[in-house]
Coordinates of C-alpha atoms and ligand atoms in Angstrom, one line a residue:
M286 CA 0.0 0.0 0.0
A287 CA 1.3 3.5 -0.8
E288 CA 2.6 5.6 2.1
T289 CA 0.0 7.9 3.8
P290 CA 0.7 11.5 2.7
V291 CA 1.6 13.8 5.6
I292 CA 0.8 17.5 5.2
H293 CA 1.8 20.1 7.7
V294 CA -0.5 23.1 7.8
L295 CA 1.0 26.0 9.8
N296 CA -0.8 29.2 10.7
G297 CA 0.8 32.4 11.9
P298 CA -0.2 35.3 14.2
N299 CA -3.8 36.3 14.9
L300 CA -5.3 33.5 12.9
N301 CA -6.5 32.0 16.2
L302 CA -9.0 34.8 16.1
L303 CA -10.6 33.8 12.8
G304 CA -14.4 34.1 13.0
V305 CA -14.3 37.2 15.1
R306 CA -11.3 39.1 13.5
E307 CA -12.4 41.4 10.7
P308 CA -14.9 38.9 9.3
H309 CA -15.6 41.1 6.3
I310 CA -12.0 40.3 5.2
Y311 CA -11.3 36.9 6.7
G312 CA -14.8 35.3 6.9
H313 CA -16.9 33.9 9.7
E314 CA -15.3 30.5 9.9
T315 CA -13.1 29.6 12.9
L316 CA -9.6 28.0 12.6
A317 CA -11.2 24.8 13.9
D318 CA -13.7 24.9 11.1
I319 CA -10.9 25.3 8.6
E320 CA -8.9 22.5 10.1
Q321 CA -12.0 20.2 9.5
R322 CA -12.1 21.4 5.9
C323 CA -8.4 20.4 5.5
V324 CA -9.0 17.0 7.1
K325 CA -11.9 16.4 4.7
A326 CA -10.0 17.6 1.6
G327 CA -7.1 15.4 2.7
G328 CA -9.2 12.3 2.2
G329 CA -7.1 10.0 4.4
A330 CA -3.9 12.1 4.4
K331 CA -2.4 12.9 7.8
I332 CA -3.0 16.6 8.4
V333 CA -0.9 18.2 11.1
F334 CA -2.6 21.5 11.7
R335 CA -1.1 24.2 14.0
Q336 CA -1.3 27.9 14.8
T337 CA 1.1 30.1 16.8
N338 CA 1.5 33.9 17.4
H339 CA 5.2 33.5 17.7
E340 CA 7.7 33.8 14.8
G341 CA 10.4 31.5 16.4
V342 CA 7.8 28.8 17.0
L343 CA 6.9 28.9 13.3
V344 CA 10.6 28.6 12.5
D345 CA 10.8 25.5 14.8
W346 CA 7.7 24.0 13.2
I347 CA 9.1 24.6 9.6
Q348 CA 12.3 22.9 10.7
E349 CA 10.3 20.0 12.1
A350 CA 8.7 19.5 8.7
R351 CA 12.1 18.5 7.4
E352 CA 11.4 15.2 9.0
G353 CA 8.2 13.3 8.2
A354 CA 6.2 15.9 6.2
H355 CA 5.6 15.4 2.5
A356 CA 4.3 18.9 1.9
L357 CA 4.0 22.1 3.9
I358 CA 1.1 24.7 3.7
L359 CA 1.9 27.9 5.4
N360 CA -0.3 30.9 6.1
P361 CA 2.4 33.1 7.6
A362 CA -0.1 35.9 8.2
A363 CA 1.7 39.2 9.0
Y364 CA 5.1 37.5 9.3
G365 CA 5.1 36.8 5.6
H366 CA 5.6 40.5 5.1
T367 CA 8.4 40.9 7.6
S368 CA 10.3 37.6 8.3
V369 CA 13.6 36.8 6.7
A370 CA 13.8 34.0 9.3
L371 CA 10.7 32.3 7.8
H372 CA 12.2 32.6 4.3
D373 CA 15.5 31.1 5.5
A374 CA 13.8 28.2 7.3
L375 CA 11.7 27.4 4.3
K376 CA 14.8 27.3 2.1
T377 CA 16.0 24.4 4.1
L378 CA 13.1 22.3 3.0
S379 CA 13.1 19.9 0.0
I380 CA 9.4 19.3 0.1
P381 CA 6.7 21.3 -1.8
V382 CA 5.7 24.5 0.1
I383 CA 2.4 26.3 -0.5
E384 CA 2.0 29.9 0.7
L385 CA -1.6 30.5 1.6
H386 CA -3.6 33.6 2.4
L387 CA -7.3 33.9 3.0
S388 CA -7.4 37.4 1.5
N389 CA -5.5 38.6 -1.5
P390 CA -2.7 40.7 -0.1
A391 CA -1.8 42.1 -3.5
A392 CA -5.2 43.8 -3.6
R393 CA -4.8 45.3 -0.1
E394 CA -2.5 47.9 1.6
A395 CA 1.0 48.4 0.0
F396 CA 2.7 46.9 3.1
R397 CA 1.1 43.6 2.3
H398 CA 2.4 43.5 -1.2
H399 CA 5.8 42.0 -0.4
S400 CA 6.1 38.5 0.9
Y401 CA 9.4 36.9 2.2
V402 CA 7.7 33.5 1.9
S403 CA 6.7 33.6 -1.8
S404 CA 10.3 33.3 -3.1
A405 CA 10.8 30.2 -1.0
A406 CA 7.4 28.7 -2.0
T407 CA 6.5 26.2 -4.7
G408 CA 3.2 28.2 -5.3
V409 CA 0.9 30.7 -3.7
I410 CA -2.9 30.5 -3.1
A411 CA -4.5 33.8 -2.0
G412 CA -7.9 35.5 -2.0
F413 CA -10.2 32.4 -1.9
G414 CA -11.1 32.6 1.8
A415 CA -11.4 29.4 3.8
N416 CA -11.8 27.5 0.5
G417 CA -8.2 28.3 -0.2
Y418 CA -7.1 25.8 2.5
E419 CA -9.0 23.0 0.6
L420 CA -7.3 24.2 -2.6
A421 CA -4.0 24.1 -0.9
V422 CA -4.5 20.6 0.4
Q423 CA -5.5 19.4 -3.1
A424 CA -2.5 21.1 -4.6
A425 CA -0.2 19.6 -2.0
L426 CA -1.6 16.1 -2.6
N427 CA -1.0 16.5 -6.4
L428 CA 2.5 17.7 -5.8
I429 CA 3.2 14.8 -3.5
R430 CA 1.9 12.3 -6.1
E431 CA 3.8 13.9 -8.9
R432 CA 7.1 13.9 -7.1
P433 CA 9.7 11.4 -8.4
Ligands
LIG783 C1 -3.3 36.9 5.8 C2 -2.9 38.2 5.1 C3 -1.9 39.0 5.8 O1 -1.6 40.2 5.1 C4 -2.4 39.3 7.2 O2 -1.4 40.0 8.0 C5 -3.0 38.2 7.9 C6 -3.8 37.2 7.2 C7 -4.5 36.2 5.1 O3 -4.7 35.0 5.4 O4 -5.2 36.8 4.3 O5 -2.9 38.1 9.2 O6 -2.2 36.0 5.8

C-alpha cells in the first residue's frame, strides 16, 4: 500500500481569532472549522494543523517539517511581510511549500504586497477565503503524487 501522505498546515499570528477578526476580510469560519475542511480535503492524508502567534515557533515547526512531512502549507499571516527568518527556514526544505492567504494581499495595503515567503514557496494561493485551504491541500496532494 502507498505511504499515507503527511501534510503540515501552519498558521501564523492572529489566525487563532478567525471568525471574530475582521470577518468582512477573513470570513466567519473559525480556525477549527478550517482544520476540519483540511482533514476532509485530505481524504485520508495525515493533516498536522497548527497555529502560533510567535515567529520563532513557526521557524521551529518549519524545521520540524524537514522530517516526516511530505508537503507544507503555510499561512504566515503578517510574518510573511516581515520575516527573513521564515524565508531562511523554508529554504532548508526539500518538500513542496504552498504559501496561503485567506485574503488577496496584492489587492490590499501596500505593506502587504511583499512576501518573504513567496520566493521560497512552490506556489501561492490567495484570495479564496477558507476555501483556499482546501485548494492548498488538493495542490499539496497533487505535488506529492507527482514527485519522483
Ligand atoms: C493573511 C494576510 C496577511 O496580510 C495578514 O497579515 C494576515 C492574514 C490572510 O490570510 O489573508 O494576518 O495572511
